[in-house]
PDB file of C-alpha atoms and ligand atoms in Angstrom:
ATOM      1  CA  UNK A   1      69.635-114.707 -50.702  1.00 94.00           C
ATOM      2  CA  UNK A   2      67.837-114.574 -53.966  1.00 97.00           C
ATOM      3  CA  UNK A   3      67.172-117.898 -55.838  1.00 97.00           C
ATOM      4  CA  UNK A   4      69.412-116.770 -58.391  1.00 97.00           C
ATOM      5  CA  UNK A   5      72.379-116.458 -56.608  1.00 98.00           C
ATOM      6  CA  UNK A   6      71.878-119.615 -54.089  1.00 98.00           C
ATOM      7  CA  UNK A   7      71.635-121.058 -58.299  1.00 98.00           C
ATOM      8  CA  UNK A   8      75.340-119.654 -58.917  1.00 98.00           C
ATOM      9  CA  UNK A   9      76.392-122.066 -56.042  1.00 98.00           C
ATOM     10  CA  UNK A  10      74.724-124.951 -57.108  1.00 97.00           C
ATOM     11  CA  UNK A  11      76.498-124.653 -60.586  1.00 98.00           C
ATOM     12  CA  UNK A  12      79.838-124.183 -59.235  1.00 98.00           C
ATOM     13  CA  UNK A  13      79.093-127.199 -57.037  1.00 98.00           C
ATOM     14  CA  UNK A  14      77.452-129.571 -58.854  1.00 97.00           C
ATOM     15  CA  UNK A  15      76.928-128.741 -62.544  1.00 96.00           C
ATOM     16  CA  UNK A  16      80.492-127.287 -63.714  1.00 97.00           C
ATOM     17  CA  UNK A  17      82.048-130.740 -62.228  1.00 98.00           C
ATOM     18  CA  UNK A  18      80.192-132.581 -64.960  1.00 97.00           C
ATOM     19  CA  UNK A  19      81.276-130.171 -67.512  1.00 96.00           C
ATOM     20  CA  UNK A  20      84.309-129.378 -66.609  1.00 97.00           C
ATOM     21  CA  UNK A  21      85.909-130.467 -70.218  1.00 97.00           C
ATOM     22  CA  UNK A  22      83.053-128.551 -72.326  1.00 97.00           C
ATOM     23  CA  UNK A  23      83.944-125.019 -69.818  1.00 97.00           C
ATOM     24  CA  UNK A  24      87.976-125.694 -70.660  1.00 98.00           C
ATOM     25  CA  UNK A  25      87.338-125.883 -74.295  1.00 98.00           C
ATOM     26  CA  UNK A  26      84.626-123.228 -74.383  1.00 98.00           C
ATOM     27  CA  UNK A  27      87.956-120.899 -72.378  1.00 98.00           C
ATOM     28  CA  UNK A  28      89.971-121.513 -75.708  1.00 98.00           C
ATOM     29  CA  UNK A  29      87.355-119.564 -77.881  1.00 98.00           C
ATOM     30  CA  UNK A  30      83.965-119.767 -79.602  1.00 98.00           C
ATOM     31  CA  UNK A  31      82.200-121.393 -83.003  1.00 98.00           C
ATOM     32  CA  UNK A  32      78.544-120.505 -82.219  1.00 98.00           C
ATOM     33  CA  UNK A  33      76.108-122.665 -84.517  1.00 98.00           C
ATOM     34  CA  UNK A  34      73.779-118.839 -84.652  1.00 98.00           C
ATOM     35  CA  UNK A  35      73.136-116.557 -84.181  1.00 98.00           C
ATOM     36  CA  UNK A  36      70.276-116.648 -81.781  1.00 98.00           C
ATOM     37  CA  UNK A  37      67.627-113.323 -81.700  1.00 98.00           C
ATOM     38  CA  UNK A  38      64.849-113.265 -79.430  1.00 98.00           C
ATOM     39  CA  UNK A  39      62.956-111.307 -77.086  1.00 98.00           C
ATOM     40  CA  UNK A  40      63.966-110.690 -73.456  1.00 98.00           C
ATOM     41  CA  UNK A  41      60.951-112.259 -72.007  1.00 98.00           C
ATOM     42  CA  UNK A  42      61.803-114.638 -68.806  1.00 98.00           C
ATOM     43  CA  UNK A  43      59.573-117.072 -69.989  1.00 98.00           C
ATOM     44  CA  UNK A  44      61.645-117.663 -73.142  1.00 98.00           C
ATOM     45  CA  UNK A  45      64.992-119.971 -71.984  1.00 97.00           C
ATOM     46  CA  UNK A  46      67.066-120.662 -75.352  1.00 98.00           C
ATOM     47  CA  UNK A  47      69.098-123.420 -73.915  1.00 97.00           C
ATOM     48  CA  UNK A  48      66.115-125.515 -73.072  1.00 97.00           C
ATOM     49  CA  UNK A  49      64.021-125.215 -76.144  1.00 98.00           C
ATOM     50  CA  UNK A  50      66.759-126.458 -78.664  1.00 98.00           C
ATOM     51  CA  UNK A  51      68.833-127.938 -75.997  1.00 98.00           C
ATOM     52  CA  UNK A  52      72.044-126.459 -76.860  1.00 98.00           C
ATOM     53  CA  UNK A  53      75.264-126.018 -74.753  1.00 97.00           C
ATOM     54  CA  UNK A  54      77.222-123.160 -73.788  1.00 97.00           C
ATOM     55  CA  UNK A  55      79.110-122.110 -77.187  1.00 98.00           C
ATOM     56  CA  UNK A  56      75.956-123.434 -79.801  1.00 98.00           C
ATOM     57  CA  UNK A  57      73.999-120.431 -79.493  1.00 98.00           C
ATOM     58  CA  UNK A  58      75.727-116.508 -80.086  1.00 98.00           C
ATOM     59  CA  UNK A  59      72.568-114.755 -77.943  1.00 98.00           C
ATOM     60  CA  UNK A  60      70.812-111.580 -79.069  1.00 98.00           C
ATOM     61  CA  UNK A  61      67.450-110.744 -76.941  1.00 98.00           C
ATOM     62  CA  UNK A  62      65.636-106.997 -76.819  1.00 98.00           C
ATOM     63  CA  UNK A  63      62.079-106.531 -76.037  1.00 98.00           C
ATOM     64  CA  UNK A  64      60.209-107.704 -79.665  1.00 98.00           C
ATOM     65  CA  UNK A  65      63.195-109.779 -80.872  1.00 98.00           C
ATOM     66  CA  UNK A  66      63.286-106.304 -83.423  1.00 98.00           C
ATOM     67  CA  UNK A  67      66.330-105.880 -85.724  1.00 98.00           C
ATOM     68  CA  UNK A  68      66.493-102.565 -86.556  1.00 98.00           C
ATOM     69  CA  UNK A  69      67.305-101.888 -90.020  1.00 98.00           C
ATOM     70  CA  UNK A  70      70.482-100.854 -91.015  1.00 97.00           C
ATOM     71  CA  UNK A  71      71.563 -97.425 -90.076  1.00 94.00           C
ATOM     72  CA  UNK A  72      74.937 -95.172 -90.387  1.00 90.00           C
ATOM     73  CA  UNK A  73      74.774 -95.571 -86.370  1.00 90.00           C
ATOM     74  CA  UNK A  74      75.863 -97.653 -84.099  1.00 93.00           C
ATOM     75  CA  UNK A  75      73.590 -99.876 -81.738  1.00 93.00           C
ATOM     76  CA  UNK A  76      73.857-102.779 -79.654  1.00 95.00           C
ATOM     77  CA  UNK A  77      71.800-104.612 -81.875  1.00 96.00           C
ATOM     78  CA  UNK A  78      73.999-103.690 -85.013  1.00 97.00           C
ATOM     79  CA  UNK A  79      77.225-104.537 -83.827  1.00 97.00           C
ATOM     80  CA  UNK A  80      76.391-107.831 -82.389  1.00 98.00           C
ATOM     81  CA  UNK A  81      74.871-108.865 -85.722  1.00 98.00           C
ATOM     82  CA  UNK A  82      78.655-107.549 -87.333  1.00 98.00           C
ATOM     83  CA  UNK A  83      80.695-109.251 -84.965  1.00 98.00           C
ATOM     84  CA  UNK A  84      78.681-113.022 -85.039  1.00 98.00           C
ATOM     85  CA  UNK A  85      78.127-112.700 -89.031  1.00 98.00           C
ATOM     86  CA  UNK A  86      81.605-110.980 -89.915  1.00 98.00           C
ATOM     87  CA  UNK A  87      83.981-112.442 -87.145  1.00 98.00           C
ATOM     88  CA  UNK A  88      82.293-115.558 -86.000  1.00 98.00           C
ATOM     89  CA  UNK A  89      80.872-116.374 -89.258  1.00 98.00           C
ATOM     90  CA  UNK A  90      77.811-118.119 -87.937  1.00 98.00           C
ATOM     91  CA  UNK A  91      76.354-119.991 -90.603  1.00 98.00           C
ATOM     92  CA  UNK A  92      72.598-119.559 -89.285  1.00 98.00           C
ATOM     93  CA  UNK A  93      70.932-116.987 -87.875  1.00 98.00           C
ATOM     94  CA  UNK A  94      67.409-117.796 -86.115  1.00 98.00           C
ATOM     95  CA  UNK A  95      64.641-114.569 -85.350  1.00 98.00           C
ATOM     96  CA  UNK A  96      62.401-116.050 -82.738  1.00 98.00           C
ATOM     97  CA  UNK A  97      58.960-114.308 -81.691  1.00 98.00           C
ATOM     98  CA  UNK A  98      56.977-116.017 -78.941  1.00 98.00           C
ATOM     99  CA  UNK A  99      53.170-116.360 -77.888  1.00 98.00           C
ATOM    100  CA  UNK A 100      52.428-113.812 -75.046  1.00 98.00           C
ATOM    101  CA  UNK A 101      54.350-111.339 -76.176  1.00 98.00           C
ATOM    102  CA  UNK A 102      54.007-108.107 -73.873  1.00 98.00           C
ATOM    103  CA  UNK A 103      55.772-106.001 -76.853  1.00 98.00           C
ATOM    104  CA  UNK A 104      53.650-106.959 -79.664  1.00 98.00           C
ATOM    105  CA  UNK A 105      50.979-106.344 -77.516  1.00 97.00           C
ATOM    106  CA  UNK A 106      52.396-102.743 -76.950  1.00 97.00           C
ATOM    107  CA  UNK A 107      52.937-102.337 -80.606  1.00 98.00           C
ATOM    108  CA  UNK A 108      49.540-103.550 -81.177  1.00 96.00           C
ATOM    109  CA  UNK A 109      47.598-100.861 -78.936  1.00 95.00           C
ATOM    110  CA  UNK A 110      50.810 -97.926 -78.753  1.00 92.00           C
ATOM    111  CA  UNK A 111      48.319 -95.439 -77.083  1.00 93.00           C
ATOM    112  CA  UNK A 112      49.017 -98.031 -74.205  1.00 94.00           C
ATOM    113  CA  UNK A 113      52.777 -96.909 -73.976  1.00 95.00           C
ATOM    114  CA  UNK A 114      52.408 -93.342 -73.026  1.00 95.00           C
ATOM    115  CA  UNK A 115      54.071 -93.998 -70.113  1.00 97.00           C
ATOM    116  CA  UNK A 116      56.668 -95.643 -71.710  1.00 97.00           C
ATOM    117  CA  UNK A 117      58.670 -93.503 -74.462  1.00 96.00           C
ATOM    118  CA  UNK A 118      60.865 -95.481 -75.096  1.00 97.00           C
ATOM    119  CA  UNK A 119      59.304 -98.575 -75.481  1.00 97.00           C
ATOM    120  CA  UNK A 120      57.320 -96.961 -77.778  1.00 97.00           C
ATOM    121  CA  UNK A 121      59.844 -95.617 -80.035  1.00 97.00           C
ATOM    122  CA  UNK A 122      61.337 -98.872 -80.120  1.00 97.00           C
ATOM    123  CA  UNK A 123      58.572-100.991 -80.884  1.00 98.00           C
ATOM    124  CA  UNK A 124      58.154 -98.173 -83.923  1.00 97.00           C
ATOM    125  CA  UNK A 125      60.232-101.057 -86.102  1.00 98.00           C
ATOM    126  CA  UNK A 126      57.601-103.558 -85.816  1.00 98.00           C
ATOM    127  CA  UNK A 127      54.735-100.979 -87.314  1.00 97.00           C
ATOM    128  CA  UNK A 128      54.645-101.936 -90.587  1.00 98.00           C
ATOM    129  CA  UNK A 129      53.448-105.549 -89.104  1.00 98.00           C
ATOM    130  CA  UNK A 130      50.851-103.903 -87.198  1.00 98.00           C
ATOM    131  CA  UNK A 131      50.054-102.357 -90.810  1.00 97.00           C
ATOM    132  CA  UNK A 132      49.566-105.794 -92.775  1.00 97.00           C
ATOM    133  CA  UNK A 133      47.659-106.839 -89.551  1.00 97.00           C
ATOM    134  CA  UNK A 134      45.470-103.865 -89.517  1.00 96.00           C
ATOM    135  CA  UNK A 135      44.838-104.866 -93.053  1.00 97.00           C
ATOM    136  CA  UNK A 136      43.819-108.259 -92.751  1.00 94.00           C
ATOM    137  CA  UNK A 137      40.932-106.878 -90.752  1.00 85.00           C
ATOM    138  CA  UNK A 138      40.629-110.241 -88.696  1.00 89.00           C
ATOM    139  CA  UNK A 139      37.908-110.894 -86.122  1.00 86.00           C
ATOM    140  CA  UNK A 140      39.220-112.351 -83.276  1.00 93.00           C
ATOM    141  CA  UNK A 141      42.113-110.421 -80.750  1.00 93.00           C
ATOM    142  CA  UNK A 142      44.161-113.967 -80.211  1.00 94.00           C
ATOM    143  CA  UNK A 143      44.107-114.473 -84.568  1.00 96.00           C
ATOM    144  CA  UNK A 144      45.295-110.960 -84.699  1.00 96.00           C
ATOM    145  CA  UNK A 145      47.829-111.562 -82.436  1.00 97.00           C
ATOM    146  CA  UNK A 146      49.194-114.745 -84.020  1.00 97.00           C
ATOM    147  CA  UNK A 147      49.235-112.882 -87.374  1.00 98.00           C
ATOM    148  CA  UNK A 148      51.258-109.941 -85.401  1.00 98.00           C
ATOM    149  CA  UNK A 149      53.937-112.460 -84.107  1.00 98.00           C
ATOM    150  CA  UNK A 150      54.546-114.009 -87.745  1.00 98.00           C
ATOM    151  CA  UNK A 151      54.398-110.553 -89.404  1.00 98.00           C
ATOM    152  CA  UNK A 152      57.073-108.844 -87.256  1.00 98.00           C
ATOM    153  CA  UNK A 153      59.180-112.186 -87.324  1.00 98.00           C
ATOM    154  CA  UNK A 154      59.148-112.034 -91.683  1.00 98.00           C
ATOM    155  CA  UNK A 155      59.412-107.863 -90.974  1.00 98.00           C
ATOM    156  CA  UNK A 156      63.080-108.064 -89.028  1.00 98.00           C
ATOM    157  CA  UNK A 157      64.147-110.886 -91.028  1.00 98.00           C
ATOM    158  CA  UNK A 158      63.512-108.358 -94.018  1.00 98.00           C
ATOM    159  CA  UNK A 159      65.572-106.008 -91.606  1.00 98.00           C
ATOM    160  CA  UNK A 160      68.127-108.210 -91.063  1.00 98.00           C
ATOM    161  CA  UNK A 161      68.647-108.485 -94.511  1.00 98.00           C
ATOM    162  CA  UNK A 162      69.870-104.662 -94.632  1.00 98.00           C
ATOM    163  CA  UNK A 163      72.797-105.134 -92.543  1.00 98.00           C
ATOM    164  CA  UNK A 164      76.099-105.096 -94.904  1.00 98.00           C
ATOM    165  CA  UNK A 165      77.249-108.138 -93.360  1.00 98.00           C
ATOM    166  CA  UNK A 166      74.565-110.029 -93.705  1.00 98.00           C
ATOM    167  CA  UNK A 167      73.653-109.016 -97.171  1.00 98.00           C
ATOM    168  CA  UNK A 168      77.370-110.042 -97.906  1.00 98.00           C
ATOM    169  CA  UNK A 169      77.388-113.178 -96.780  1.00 98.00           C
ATOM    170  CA  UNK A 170      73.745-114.230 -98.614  1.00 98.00           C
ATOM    171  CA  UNK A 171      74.904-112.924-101.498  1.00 98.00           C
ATOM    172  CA  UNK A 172      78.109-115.678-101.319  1.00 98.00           C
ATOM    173  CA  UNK A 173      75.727-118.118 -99.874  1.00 98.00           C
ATOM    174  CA  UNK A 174      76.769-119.494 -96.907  1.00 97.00           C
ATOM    175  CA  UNK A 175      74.188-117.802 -94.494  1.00 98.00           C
ATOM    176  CA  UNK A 176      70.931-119.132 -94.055  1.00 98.00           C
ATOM    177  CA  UNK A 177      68.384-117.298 -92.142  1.00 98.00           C
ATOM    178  CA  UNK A 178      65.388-119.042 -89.881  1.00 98.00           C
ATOM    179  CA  UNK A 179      61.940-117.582 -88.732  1.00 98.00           C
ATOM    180  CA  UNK A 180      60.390-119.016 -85.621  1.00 98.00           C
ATOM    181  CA  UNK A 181      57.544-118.417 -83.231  1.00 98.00           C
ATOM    182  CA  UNK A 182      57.676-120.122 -80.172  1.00 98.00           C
ATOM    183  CA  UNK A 183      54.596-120.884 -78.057  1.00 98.00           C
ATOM    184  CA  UNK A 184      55.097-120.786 -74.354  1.00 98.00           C
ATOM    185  CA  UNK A 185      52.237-122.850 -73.292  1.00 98.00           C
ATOM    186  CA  UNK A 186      52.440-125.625 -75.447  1.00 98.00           C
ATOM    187  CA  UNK A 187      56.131-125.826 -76.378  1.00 98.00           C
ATOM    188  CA  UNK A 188      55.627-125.638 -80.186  1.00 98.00           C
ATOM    189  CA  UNK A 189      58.249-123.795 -82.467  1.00 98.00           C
ATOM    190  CA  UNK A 190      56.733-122.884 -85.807  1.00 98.00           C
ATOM    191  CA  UNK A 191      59.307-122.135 -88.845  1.00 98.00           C
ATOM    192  CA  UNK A 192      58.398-119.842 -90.953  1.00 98.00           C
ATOM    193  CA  UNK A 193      58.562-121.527 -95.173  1.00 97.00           C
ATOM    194  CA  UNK A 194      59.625-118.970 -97.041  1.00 94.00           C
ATOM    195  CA  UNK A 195      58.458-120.492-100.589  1.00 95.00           C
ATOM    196  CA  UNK A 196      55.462-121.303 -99.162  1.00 96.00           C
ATOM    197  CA  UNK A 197      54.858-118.388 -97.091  1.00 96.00           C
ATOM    198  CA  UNK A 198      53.706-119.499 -94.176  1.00 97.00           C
ATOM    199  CA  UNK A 199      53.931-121.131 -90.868  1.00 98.00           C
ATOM    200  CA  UNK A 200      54.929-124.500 -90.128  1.00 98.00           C
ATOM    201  CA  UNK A 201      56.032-126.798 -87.225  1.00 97.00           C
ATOM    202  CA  UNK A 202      59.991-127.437 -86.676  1.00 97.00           C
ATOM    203  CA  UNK A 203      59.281-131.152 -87.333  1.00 95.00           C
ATOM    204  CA  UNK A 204      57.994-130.439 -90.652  1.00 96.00           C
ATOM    205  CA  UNK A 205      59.904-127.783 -91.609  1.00 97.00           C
ATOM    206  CA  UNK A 206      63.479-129.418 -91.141  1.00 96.00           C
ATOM    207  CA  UNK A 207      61.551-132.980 -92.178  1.00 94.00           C
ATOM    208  CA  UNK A 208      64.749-133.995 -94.673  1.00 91.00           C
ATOM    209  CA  UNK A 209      67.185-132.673 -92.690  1.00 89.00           C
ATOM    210  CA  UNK A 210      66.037-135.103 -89.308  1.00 87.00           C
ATOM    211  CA  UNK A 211      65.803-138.096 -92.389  1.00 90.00           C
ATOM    212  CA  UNK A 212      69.268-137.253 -93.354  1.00 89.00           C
ATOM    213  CA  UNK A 213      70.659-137.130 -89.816  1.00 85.00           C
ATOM    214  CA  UNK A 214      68.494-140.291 -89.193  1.00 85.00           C
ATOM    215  CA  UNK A 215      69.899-141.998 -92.014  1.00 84.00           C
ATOM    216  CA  UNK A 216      73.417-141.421 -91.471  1.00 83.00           C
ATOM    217  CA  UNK A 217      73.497-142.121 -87.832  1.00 78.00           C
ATOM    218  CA  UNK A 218      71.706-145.708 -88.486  1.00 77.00           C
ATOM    219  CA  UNK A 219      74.526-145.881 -91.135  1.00 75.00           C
ATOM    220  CA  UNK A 220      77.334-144.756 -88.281  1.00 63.00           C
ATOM    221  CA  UNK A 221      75.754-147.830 -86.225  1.00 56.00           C
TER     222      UNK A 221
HETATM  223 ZN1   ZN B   1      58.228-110.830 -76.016  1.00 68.74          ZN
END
Protein backbone atom coordinates (compact mmCIF):
# COMPACT_ATOMS: atom_id res chain seq x y z
CA UNK A 1 0.00 0.00 0.00
CA UNK A 2 1.64 3.28 -0.69
CA UNK A 3 2.35 5.65 2.28
CA UNK A 4 -0.05 7.91 0.89
CA UNK A 5 -2.94 5.99 0.98
CA UNK A 6 -2.20 3.99 4.45
CA UNK A 7 -2.09 8.38 5.24
CA UNK A 8 -5.88 8.63 3.93
CA UNK A 9 -6.70 6.11 6.79
CA UNK A 10 -4.97 7.66 9.41
CA UNK A 11 -6.91 10.98 8.68
CA UNK A 12 -10.20 9.44 8.57
CA UNK A 13 -9.24 7.75 11.84
CA UNK A 14 -7.59 9.97 13.84
CA UNK A 15 -7.27 13.51 12.45
CA UNK A 16 -10.94 14.31 11.00
CA UNK A 17 -12.29 13.29 14.70
CA UNK A 18 -10.49 16.34 16.04
CA UNK A 19 -11.78 18.46 13.33
CA UNK A 20 -14.80 17.33 12.82
CA UNK A 21 -16.52 21.00 13.43
CA UNK A 22 -13.84 22.90 11.10
CA UNK A 23 -14.75 19.86 8.02
CA UNK A 24 -18.79 20.64 8.74
CA UNK A 25 -18.31 24.28 8.37
CA UNK A 26 -15.71 24.08 5.61
CA UNK A 27 -19.03 21.62 3.75
CA UNK A 28 -21.17 24.92 3.96
CA UNK A 29 -18.74 26.88 1.59
CA UNK A 30 -15.43 28.75 1.39
CA UNK A 31 -13.75 32.42 2.41
CA UNK A 32 -10.10 31.65 1.48
CA UNK A 33 -7.69 34.34 3.17
CA UNK A 34 -5.52 34.00 -0.74
CA UNK A 35 -4.95 33.22 -2.95
CA UNK A 36 -1.98 30.97 -2.64
CA UNK A 37 0.54 30.50 -6.03
CA UNK A 38 3.41 28.36 -5.88
CA UNK A 39 5.33 25.82 -7.55
CA UNK A 40 4.46 22.10 -7.58
CA UNK A 41 7.60 21.03 -5.96
CA UNK A 42 6.99 18.18 -3.09
CA UNK A 43 9.26 19.80 -0.97
CA UNK A 44 7.07 22.93 -0.75
CA UNK A 45 3.87 22.00 1.85
CA UNK A 46 1.67 25.34 2.13
CA UNK A 47 -0.18 24.26 5.16
CA UNK A 48 2.92 23.85 7.22
CA UNK A 49 4.85 26.93 6.37
CA UNK A 50 2.05 29.49 7.35
CA UNK A 51 0.16 27.00 9.30
CA UNK A 52 -3.14 27.50 7.86
CA UNK A 53 -6.27 25.23 7.88
CA UNK A 54 -8.30 23.77 5.29
CA UNK A 55 -10.38 26.90 3.84
CA UNK A 56 -7.30 29.80 4.62
CA UNK A 57 -5.45 29.13 1.61
CA UNK A 58 -7.35 29.06 -2.28
CA UNK A 59 -4.17 26.81 -3.84
CA UNK A 60 -2.59 27.51 -7.22
CA UNK A 61 0.83 25.42 -7.89
CA UNK A 62 2.50 24.81 -11.65
CA UNK A 63 6.07 24.11 -12.16
CA UNK A 64 7.81 27.94 -11.62
CA UNK A 65 4.86 29.33 -9.61
CA UNK A 66 4.52 31.32 -13.42
CA UNK A 67 1.36 33.41 -14.04
CA UNK A 68 1.03 33.73 -17.43
CA UNK A 69 0.03 37.02 -18.57
CA UNK A 70 -3.23 37.73 -19.59
CA UNK A 71 -4.40 36.25 -22.79
CA UNK A 72 -7.87 36.08 -24.91
CA UNK A 73 -7.51 32.18 -23.93
CA UNK A 74 -8.41 30.21 -21.49
CA UNK A 75 -5.94 28.29 -19.05
CA UNK A 76 -6.00 26.66 -15.86
CA UNK A 77 -3.98 29.21 -14.47
CA UNK A 78 -6.35 32.08 -15.75
CA UNK A 79 -9.49 30.91 -14.59
CA UNK A 80 -8.46 30.01 -11.16
CA UNK A 81 -7.05 33.52 -10.70
CA UNK A 82 -10.95 34.77 -12.07
CA UNK A 83 -12.82 32.60 -9.94
CA UNK A 84 -10.66 33.32 -6.32
CA UNK A 85 -10.30 37.24 -7.25
CA UNK A 86 -13.88 37.72 -8.92
CA UNK A 87 -16.07 35.10 -6.96
CA UNK A 88 -14.21 34.50 -3.79
CA UNK A 89 -12.91 37.90 -3.53
CA UNK A 90 -9.73 36.98 -1.75
CA UNK A 91 -8.32 39.95 -0.36
CA UNK A 92 -4.53 38.73 -0.76
CA UNK A 93 -2.90 37.02 -3.17
CA UNK A 94 0.73 35.54 -2.27
CA UNK A 95 3.40 34.41 -5.47
CA UNK A 96 5.81 32.14 -3.73
CA UNK A 97 9.23 30.98 -5.45
CA UNK A 98 11.40 28.59 -3.45
CA UNK A 99 15.26 27.75 -3.12
CA UNK A 100 16.03 24.60 -5.26
CA UNK A 101 13.96 25.27 -7.78
CA UNK A 102 14.28 22.52 -10.65
CA UNK A 103 12.30 25.08 -13.09
CA UNK A 104 14.33 28.09 -12.65
CA UNK A 105 17.07 25.98 -13.07
CA UNK A 106 15.54 24.83 -16.48
CA UNK A 107 14.82 28.36 -17.39
CA UNK A 108 18.23 29.23 -16.43
CA UNK A 109 20.17 26.69 -18.85
CA UNK A 110 16.86 25.95 -21.57
CA UNK A 111 19.32 24.03 -23.90
CA UNK A 112 18.86 21.54 -20.88
CA UNK A 113 15.07 21.00 -21.78
CA UNK A 114 15.34 19.54 -25.18
CA UNK A 115 13.84 16.70 -24.03
CA UNK A 116 11.24 18.42 -22.52
CA UNK A 117 9.03 20.74 -24.95
CA UNK A 118 6.89 21.58 -22.99
CA UNK A 119 8.55 22.48 -20.06
CA UNK A 120 10.36 24.59 -22.09
CA UNK A 121 7.69 26.52 -23.63
CA UNK A 122 6.32 27.03 -20.36
CA UNK A 123 9.13 28.21 -18.51
CA UNK A 124 9.30 30.81 -21.76
CA UNK A 125 7.24 33.31 -19.14
CA UNK A 126 9.97 33.50 -16.74
CA UNK A 127 12.67 34.71 -19.64
CA UNK A 128 12.64 38.09 -19.18
CA UNK A 129 14.05 37.21 -15.45
CA UNK A 130 16.66 35.18 -16.91
CA UNK A 131 17.23 38.55 -19.01
CA UNK A 132 17.76 41.03 -15.92
CA UNK A 133 19.86 38.07 -14.50
CA UNK A 134 21.93 37.68 -17.54
CA UNK A 135 22.44 41.35 -17.10
CA UNK A 136 23.60 41.60 -13.75
CA UNK A 137 26.52 39.53 -14.95
CA UNK A 138 27.05 38.01 -11.33
CA UNK A 139 29.90 35.67 -10.43
CA UNK A 140 28.78 33.03 -8.51
CA UNK A 141 25.93 30.13 -9.92
CA UNK A 142 24.05 30.05 -6.24
CA UNK A 143 23.93 34.43 -6.39
CA UNK A 144 22.60 33.99 -9.82
CA UNK A 145 20.20 31.74 -8.78
CA UNK A 146 18.88 33.73 -5.81
CA UNK A 147 18.62 36.76 -8.14
CA UNK A 148 16.57 34.29 -10.66
CA UNK A 149 14.06 33.29 -7.86
CA UNK A 150 13.34 37.09 -6.84
CA UNK A 151 13.28 38.22 -10.51
CA UNK A 152 10.64 35.73 -11.76
CA UNK A 153 8.67 36.22 -8.37
CA UNK A 154 8.49 40.50 -9.16
CA UNK A 155 8.10 39.17 -13.17
CA UNK A 156 4.53 37.13 -12.51
CA UNK A 157 3.49 39.49 -9.97
CA UNK A 158 3.89 42.09 -12.94
CA UNK A 159 1.85 39.27 -14.81
CA UNK A 160 -0.59 38.97 -12.44
CA UNK A 161 -1.26 42.39 -12.65
CA UNK A 162 -2.63 41.89 -16.39
CA UNK A 163 -5.44 39.79 -15.49
CA UNK A 164 -8.84 41.98 -15.72
CA UNK A 165 -9.80 40.87 -12.44
CA UNK A 166 -7.07 41.59 -10.74
CA UNK A 167 -6.35 44.90 -12.29
CA UNK A 168 -10.06 45.64 -11.22
CA UNK A 169 -9.90 44.99 -7.95
CA UNK A 170 -6.31 47.11 -7.35
CA UNK A 171 -7.65 49.71 -9.01
CA UNK A 172 -10.73 49.82 -6.12
CA UNK A 173 -8.19 48.85 -3.61
CA UNK A 174 -9.04 46.09 -1.76
CA UNK A 175 -6.42 43.55 -3.19
CA UNK A 176 -3.10 43.44 -1.96
CA UNK A 177 -0.54 41.38 -3.61
CA UNK A 178 2.62 39.52 -1.69
CA UNK A 179 6.06 38.31 -3.12
CA UNK A 180 7.80 35.51 -1.31
CA UNK A 181 10.73 33.17 -1.68
CA UNK A 182 10.80 30.40 0.46
CA UNK A 183 14.00 28.54 1.38
CA UNK A 184 13.67 24.85 1.86
CA UNK A 185 16.65 24.22 3.92
CA UNK A 186 16.46 26.76 6.36
CA UNK A 187 12.74 27.56 6.58
CA UNK A 188 13.06 31.31 5.81
CA UNK A 189 10.27 33.19 3.78
CA UNK A 190 11.60 36.41 2.31
CA UNK A 191 8.86 39.20 1.24
CA UNK A 192 9.58 40.98 -1.37
CA UNK A 193 9.29 45.39 -0.32
CA UNK A 194 8.04 46.81 -3.08
CA UNK A 195 9.11 50.59 -2.15
CA UNK A 196 12.19 49.42 -1.28
CA UNK A 197 12.78 46.96 -3.88
CA UNK A 198 14.10 44.29 -2.40
CA UNK A 199 14.09 41.26 -0.29
CA UNK A 200 13.26 40.99 3.19
CA UNK A 201 12.38 38.43 5.94
CA UNK A 202 8.48 37.82 6.83
CA UNK A 203 9.31 39.05 10.37
CA UNK A 204 10.41 42.28 9.12
CA UNK A 205 8.36 42.75 6.44
CA UNK A 206 4.87 42.39 8.29
CA UNK A 207 6.89 44.03 11.57
CA UNK A 208 3.62 46.52 12.35
CA UNK A 209 1.23 44.26 11.45
CA UNK A 210 2.63 41.33 14.29
CA UNK A 211 2.84 44.83 16.79
CA UNK A 212 -0.70 45.52 15.97
CA UNK A 213 -1.93 41.95 16.43
CA UNK A 214 0.38 41.89 19.55
CA UNK A 215 -1.08 44.88 20.88
CA UNK A 216 -4.59 44.12 20.55
CA UNK A 217 -4.48 40.63 21.78
CA UNK A 218 -2.58 41.88 25.15
CA UNK A 219 -5.51 44.41 25.06
CA UNK A 220 -8.22 41.31 24.50
CA UNK A 221 -6.43 39.80 27.76
ZN1 LIG B 1 10.08 24.88 -8.08
Amino acid sequence: MPHFAAGVIRFQNEVYPQKKELFEKLSKGQAPEALFITCSDSRIETAMITQTDPGELFICRNAGNIVPPHMTHTGGMTASIEFAVAALQVPHIVICGHTECGAMKGAMNPDSLDSLPHVKEWLGYSKAAVAIVDAMSLEGEEQRMQLLLEQNVMLQLQHLKTHPSVAARLAKGDLRLHGWVYDIRTGDVKAYNEAQDRFESVDVHYAKEVAALAHSSNCAA
